[in-house]
Structure formats: C-alpha cells, structure tokens
Amino acid sequence: MRRLARITLWELSLPLAAPVSWTVGGSGQEVPCIVALFEDGDGRRGASEILCRPEWNGVTPGLLARAVSDMARPRLHDADGEDADAALTALAPIRGAMALTALCDNAWRDMVAPAPAPLAPVRVADLLTRAPAGAMAEAALAARDGFGITAFKVKLGQGLSTDTQVLHGLRDALGDGAEISGDANGAYGLGDLPELLALAADTGLSFLEDPVPLAPDAALDAALRGAAVPVLADKAVTGTELLTAFRERGVTQVSAKPTRLGRGIAGRIAAQVHGAGGRICNGTYSESALGAAGQIAFAQGLPPGLAQPHEIAFHRGLAAQIAELPVIADGLAAPICGRLADRLDMTALTRLARARHDLGPARTAARKIPH
C-alpha cells in the first residue's frame, strides 16, 4: 500500500499590489497563507494552499503548521495512498479543524488523484472589493477589457446608500449583458433585507450572498417569502448538514469553496445541491495562482450549469506569485490538467517563505528562514 512519506510546509505572507478593504478584519496589504507539499514513497507529490486569517478561519500560518505536525501527520501515517478520501476520513474526528482538513485534503487529492480533463469551459467571475463606486466600476471595466470577464461579484456592506450607488454605477458602466451578483458578508440586519432585495432586483443581480447572517429558521423563511432574487448561503455552510434546512426555507444556492473547505467537502455539497436542483458558488478565498488552479480543477469536475461563474481571478491582485499563472481569456479559464504540485515555482516559494517545516515519518523541528 502506498503511504505518505513526507510533508513540507511553507509559511508565507504574499504582498498585494494595492491595499484591500476586507469585509471582515479591516484592510490589509498582504495575504497570510501556508503551502503544503505531500510526497509518498513512490515520489508522487501533491500541493495545496490555504489562507490563514484568524478573523476568517481561526488560524495563523504558524498555528496551522503546528496543527499539521501534531494532529494531521500522525493520523495520515497509515492512510491508504490509493484512496482519494483517505485524508478526509483520517482527519474527520478532529473537532473544529476546517482549515487543517482543507489543507491536507487538497494536498492529498492532488497527490492521489490529479486534476482530470475538463468537462466544460470554466467561466470566470471577477471579485470587486469594497471601494468608492467609481473605483469599483473602473476595476470592472479593466477586467472586462483585459480578460473578457463579463461576470462580477460585488462586495456590499458599505451602507445601503453607498451600495445603491455602487450597483447602479456598475450596471450603467457594464450594461445589461454583464452578470452581476452581490455579497454583503452578513453586514445587514433582517430589517434591511426588503430594501436590499429590492435594490438587487432593480439592478438585475443574479443572486445575493449572505445579505444578513443566515440561519435556516422561521425568521429567514418569512423574510425571503416572495423574494425576486435568489439568496445564497456562504458562511453558515461548512458541510452538508444544513443544506436541507436551508432548502426548506427557500435558499437553494450555497457556496462550495474548495480552498476553504477542501475539495472533498466542497464536492459533497455540490453533489447534494445538484441532486436537489440548486446551484453552487465556487467563491474566492484569497487564493494565489496555486489556489486558483485548484479552484479550476474543482470546477472542471462539476456538472454543466451547477455553478455560478467561478471566482478565480483574485490572484491577479497579488504582487508576487508562487506558481504558474492560470490563463484567463475571453472570460474563461484555461483547463488545468495533472498535479498542482507541478505548477509550483520552488525558487519563488523559497524566496518568499518566512518559515519552512520538513515533516518526515516523525515530527521534526521547524527551520526558520533568515531574511
């Protein structure tokens, strides 16, 4: 039986080309993350990355590296290297370890089951982070003119007055042919929902993500009754557990983010939503070019029509990369075939890393990288 032989981890903080106003956690100029490289005894390699932001997933790069060493590595020692689900199964008993499980599941799957040939083209959506209305319209036009992108997700939550200016400004700039959605990251309350849904309908949004903190309860059922624009659940969906409850209250669209949850969990969400006739959003989680390639690989395996346009353009806003850039043209991402590990730029990874951890059959000490 093939088994995992070693794990290498790199702690990073990738610089942004321009500051970003995050919907949670203030503004920032860097993206903290960790990259994992798994290798088995036959030399097969698999790579993954995950954002490490305490306000988002409760970890830092150093904390997650320690979790891989202390919790994941011992449990993966005897995992079956022919089973794509082996890492997910081995780590399932660990409570509250979403980031750890996603990082290891994705690297394991890349090692065991490389990205398949695409079933259909992967349509790209650009993410427009919070900014003045004019700046957001300018960013959208640059993505359209430079990459042929015609689908956009708008980060809302700047107040209903500003959000109204933003959405109307985007619709005027892009025209009726552009597909626009909104994501408020739960910034509003139930009392704001009627006005927000009316704004979404007036500006032709394809869906409205987390307009308020979503829970599948009677209050949400009443608030969404008769809504003209679909509401999509993101933050509350960390697995398949709440899908039926949300569906019974009119929420048939949910996020399935492979770089937040891992490809195994995201795939289970996608399969259940597909069976119920809903749709998913393969949303961004502040990926570099490596993570974007993982998103594309996940998207390629989905049934046609299941997913909204895929948010795989965030990496363009980084000032440094650790992997080969995905090709985006005419609004579509070129196929990803084979292992993500083969796309790594080891020279850039070594140069940008703040710490490296080499984990063999037994845990070894971290090696700090001087700068």
XYZ file of C-alpha atoms in Angstrom:
371
model
C 0.000 0.000 0.000
C 1.305 3.439 -0.889
C 1.801 5.718 2.097
C 2.677 9.309 2.775
C 6.433 9.697 3.216
C 6.927 13.389 3.958
C 5.221 16.762 4.284
C 6.847 20.114 3.614
C 5.173 23.318 4.740
C 5.963 26.932 3.908
C 4.606 29.878 5.882
C 4.014 32.904 3.655
C 2.562 36.391 3.586
C 2.083 37.297 -0.057
C 2.077 41.038 -0.855
C -0.904 42.665 -2.538
C -0.349 45.066 -5.402
C -2.712 47.510 -3.675
C -4.365 47.540 -0.231
C -7.653 45.638 0.026
C -10.553 46.564 2.284
C -11.634 43.190 3.658
C -15.259 42.729 4.616
C -14.082 41.222 7.912
C -10.789 42.122 9.567
C -10.154 45.637 8.263
C -7.839 46.479 5.391
C -4.564 44.815 4.529
C -1.582 44.742 2.188
C -0.664 41.057 2.491
C -2.313 37.643 2.304
C -1.030 35.278 5.025
C -1.169 31.643 3.953
C 0.504 28.278 4.161
C 1.537 25.945 1.338
C 1.721 22.183 1.837
C 3.590 19.681 -0.316
C 2.837 15.989 0.279
C 5.021 13.215 -1.158
C 4.606 9.456 -0.975
C 7.197 6.710 -1.137
C 6.875 6.436 -4.918
C 7.626 10.111 -5.457
C 4.084 11.256 -6.215
C 3.562 14.813 -4.991
C 0.515 16.891 -4.168
C 0.276 20.571 -3.251
C -2.275 22.885 -1.686
C -2.552 26.256 -0.004
C -4.952 27.932 2.371
C -5.451 31.436 3.657
C -4.584 31.856 7.351
C -6.541 34.757 8.794
C -7.843 34.459 12.383
C -10.940 36.537 11.605
C -11.851 34.143 8.778
C -10.781 30.647 9.781
C -9.181 30.977 13.206
C -5.571 30.211 12.274
C -2.224 31.794 11.548
C 0.400 30.128 9.328
C 2.421 29.123 12.393
C -0.580 27.734 14.251
C -1.692 25.703 11.240
C 1.814 24.361 10.683
C 1.854 23.120 14.275
C -1.574 21.520 13.781
C -0.306 19.656 10.715
C 2.684 18.433 12.702
C 0.883 17.470 15.900
C -2.529 16.328 14.656
C -2.564 15.607 10.930
C 0.796 13.919 10.354
C 0.281 11.103 12.897
C -3.219 10.370 11.562
C -2.064 10.301 7.939
C 0.827 7.931 8.593
C -1.142 4.769 7.789
C -3.638 6.299 5.340
C -4.184 4.429 2.096
C -2.355 6.252 -0.692
C -4.761 4.857 -3.290
C -7.871 6.317 -1.626
C -8.662 9.935 -2.557
C -10.864 10.269 0.554
C -8.258 8.903 2.968
C -7.082 12.245 4.372
C -10.630 13.499 4.831
C -11.558 10.280 6.637
C -8.459 10.309 8.835
C -8.971 13.904 9.991
C -12.762 13.793 10.388
C -12.634 13.025 14.160
C -10.772 16.289 14.881
C -13.310 18.886 16.005
C -13.298 22.402 14.547
C -10.350 21.771 12.219
C -11.753 23.160 8.972
C -8.537 24.832 7.800
C -6.372 21.841 8.729
C -8.697 19.413 6.982
C -8.971 21.559 3.836
C -5.201 21.987 3.512
C -4.478 18.279 3.944
C -7.441 17.014 1.914
C -6.489 19.166 -1.068
C -2.800 18.214 -0.996
C -3.718 14.534 -0.581
C -6.139 14.591 -3.515
C -3.587 16.335 -5.702
C -1.088 13.592 -4.890
C -3.516 10.683 -5.331
C -5.971 11.941 -7.963
C -4.610 14.713 -10.215
C -6.941 17.160 -11.951
C -8.993 15.478 -14.687
C -9.572 16.729 -18.196
C -12.291 19.405 -18.223
C -15.944 18.565 -18.806
C -16.820 22.119 -19.813
C -15.210 25.581 -20.026
C -14.748 27.357 -16.708
C -16.374 30.781 -16.793
C -14.655 33.330 -14.575
C -16.213 35.955 -12.315
C -14.149 38.866 -11.046
C -14.422 39.989 -7.423
C -14.876 43.700 -6.767
C -13.779 44.548 -3.219
C -15.252 47.463 -1.291
C -14.260 50.870 -2.662
C -15.939 54.052 -3.911
C -18.458 53.491 -6.705
C -16.240 54.986 -9.400
C -13.238 52.862 -8.443
C -15.309 49.654 -8.470
C -16.699 50.463 -11.926
C -13.181 51.191 -13.167
C -11.933 47.838 -11.841
C -14.804 46.004 -13.526
C -14.140 47.650 -16.872
C -10.436 46.765 -16.615
C -11.309 43.095 -16.028
C -13.764 43.125 -18.922
C -11.421 44.836 -21.356
C -8.290 42.974 -20.276
C -9.603 39.437 -19.790
C -13.046 39.357 -21.394
C -14.701 38.845 -17.995
C -18.424 39.630 -18.014
C -19.422 38.244 -14.597
C -18.756 40.149 -11.390
C -19.367 39.659 -7.679
C -19.656 42.929 -5.790
C -18.699 43.181 -2.128
C -21.545 45.067 -0.479
C -21.960 46.284 3.093
C -20.829 49.905 2.771
C -24.292 51.090 3.778
C -27.423 50.975 1.669
C -26.837 54.432 0.217
C -23.304 53.631 -0.948
C -24.256 50.141 -2.113
C -27.039 51.688 -4.205
C -24.534 53.994 -5.876
C -22.126 51.121 -6.461
C -24.644 48.755 -8.043
C -26.299 51.367 -10.245
C -22.878 52.653 -11.292
C -21.757 49.155 -12.262
C -24.918 48.412 -14.182
C -24.619 51.705 -16.072
C -20.934 51.081 -16.862
C -21.223 47.412 -17.827
C -24.645 47.338 -19.449
C -27.400 44.774 -19.280
C -25.204 41.978 -20.677
C -22.998 41.753 -17.600
C -23.832 39.205 -14.897
C -23.594 40.906 -11.508
C -24.080 39.353 -8.062
C -23.707 40.831 -4.582
C -22.159 39.618 -1.337
C -22.740 41.577 1.876
C -20.950 39.079 4.162
C -23.809 39.370 6.639
C -23.329 43.120 7.056
C -27.048 43.923 7.245
C -29.922 43.001 9.552
C -33.266 41.426 8.752
C -34.875 44.864 8.866
C -32.695 45.969 5.924
C -33.483 42.907 3.845
C -36.593 44.185 1.982
C -34.736 47.291 0.765
C -31.642 45.264 -0.109
C -33.652 42.683 -2.059
C -35.458 45.483 -3.912
C -32.092 47.018 -4.829
C -30.836 43.640 -6.027
C -33.894 43.199 -8.238
C -33.711 46.760 -9.556
C -30.077 46.340 -10.631
C -30.559 42.820 -12.023
C -28.392 40.826 -9.621
C -28.181 37.107 -10.345
C -28.006 36.297 -6.604
C -27.441 37.950 -3.239
C -24.951 36.207 -0.957
C -25.162 36.424 2.841
C -27.153 39.684 2.871
C -27.677 39.086 6.592
C -26.249 36.461 8.969
C -28.155 33.466 7.624
C -29.710 30.747 9.749
C -32.312 28.295 8.409
C -35.091 29.378 10.753
C -38.635 30.742 10.625
C -37.455 34.358 10.563
C -35.462 33.764 7.381
C -38.372 31.842 5.847
C -40.676 34.807 6.407
C -38.126 37.386 5.243
C -37.445 35.627 1.938
C -41.030 34.809 1.026
C -41.679 36.253 -2.420
C -38.063 37.434 -2.949
C -37.373 38.192 -6.618
C -33.625 37.495 -6.362
C -32.142 34.211 -5.064
C -30.293 34.373 -1.755
C -27.118 32.291 -1.476
C -25.742 30.984 1.837
C -21.992 31.043 2.383
C -20.609 31.432 5.903
C -23.104 29.090 7.574
C -22.385 26.277 5.102
C -19.356 24.263 6.226
C -20.668 20.880 5.106
C -23.880 19.188 4.037
C -25.569 19.337 7.441
C -27.701 22.463 6.891
C -28.459 22.106 3.192
C -31.889 20.539 3.622
C -32.932 23.062 6.271
C -31.867 25.971 4.072
C -33.631 24.482 1.061
C -36.865 24.129 3.022
C -36.704 27.873 3.704
C -36.144 28.857 0.106
C -32.340 29.007 -0.018
C -31.343 26.596 -2.793
C -27.981 28.176 -3.632
C -24.908 27.812 -1.406
C -21.148 28.245 -1.505
C -18.868 25.274 -2.064
C -15.336 26.635 -1.740
C -12.608 24.014 -2.206
C -9.923 26.334 -0.833
C -11.939 26.997 2.337
C -13.484 23.567 2.981
C -11.355 21.194 0.920
C -12.302 19.535 -2.353
C -13.841 16.542 -0.574
C -16.368 18.547 1.471
C -16.996 21.015 -1.368
C -17.671 18.081 -3.695
C -20.194 16.562 -1.290
C -22.000 19.903 -1.032
C -22.046 20.233 -4.812
C -23.419 16.721 -5.288
C -26.268 17.212 -2.807
C -27.188 20.632 -4.200
C -27.138 19.247 -7.738
C -29.455 16.425 -6.733
C -31.912 18.953 -5.306
C -31.852 21.187 -8.377
C -29.962 24.079 -6.770
C -26.748 25.891 -7.663
C -23.394 26.469 -6.015
C -20.850 29.267 -5.919
C -17.171 28.349 -6.204
C -16.164 31.521 -4.396
C -12.762 33.013 -3.752
C -10.833 32.595 -0.509
C -7.944 34.966 -1.329
C -6.059 32.419 -3.432
C -2.681 32.799 -5.088
C -2.128 31.319 -8.551
C -1.720 27.886 -6.899
C -5.091 28.076 -5.153
C -6.735 29.434 -8.309
C -5.517 26.374 -10.209
C -7.120 24.223 -7.512
C -10.392 26.088 -7.967
C -10.256 25.454 -11.698
C -9.528 21.767 -11.138
C -12.572 21.546 -8.857
C -14.749 23.423 -11.347
C -13.789 21.109 -14.196
C -15.408 18.159 -12.446
C -18.797 19.817 -11.888
C -21.894 19.101 -13.982
C -22.661 21.843 -16.527
C -24.956 24.543 -15.159
C -24.484 23.656 -11.484
C -22.134 26.510 -10.592
C -22.368 30.242 -10.882
C -19.374 31.832 -12.686
C -16.252 30.851 -10.765
C -14.387 33.441 -8.685
C -10.846 32.580 -9.719
C -9.313 35.956 -10.504
C -8.253 37.191 -7.032
C -4.641 36.122 -7.625
C -4.272 38.888 -10.226
C -4.176 41.374 -7.346
C -1.060 39.844 -5.772
C 2.361 41.415 -6.299
C 4.157 38.042 -6.053
C 3.290 34.502 -7.092
C 4.441 31.022 -6.101
C 3.039 29.060 -9.041
C 2.348 29.213 -12.739
C -0.432 31.673 -13.536
C -3.709 30.264 -14.871
C -4.588 31.563 -18.305
C -7.772 33.680 -18.417
C -9.016 34.950 -21.778
C -12.438 35.724 -23.227
C -13.859 35.354 -19.741
C -12.801 31.695 -19.477
C -10.042 29.950 -17.530
C -7.873 27.540 -19.487
C -8.022 23.890 -18.349
C -5.848 22.575 -15.535
C -4.628 19.022 -16.027
C -2.270 16.998 -13.864
C -0.942 17.809 -10.428
C -0.928 21.268 -8.890
C 2.421 20.366 -7.321
C 3.992 20.511 -10.766
C 2.921 24.150 -11.088
C 4.880 25.300 -8.023
C 7.698 27.796 -8.546
C 10.114 26.426 -5.979
C 12.539 29.332 -6.378
C 9.809 31.888 -5.631
C 8.420 29.751 -2.820
C 11.815 29.553 -1.127
C 12.424 33.275 -1.571
C 9.041 34.357 -0.213
C 8.696 31.878 2.653
C 9.051 33.119 6.215
C 9.470 29.632 7.644
C 9.751 26.088 6.339
C 8.797 22.878 8.141
C 10.039 19.463 6.998
C 7.981 16.621 8.442
C 9.168 13.098 7.765
C 7.858 9.897 9.339
C 8.307 11.587 12.723
C 7.835 15.253 13.562
C 10.948 17.374 13.147
C 11.659 20.915 14.209
C 10.784 23.900 12.029
C 13.630 25.571 10.167
C 13.373 29.358 10.200
C 14.404 31.125 7.012
C 16.522 34.263 7.545
C 15.697 37.366 5.539
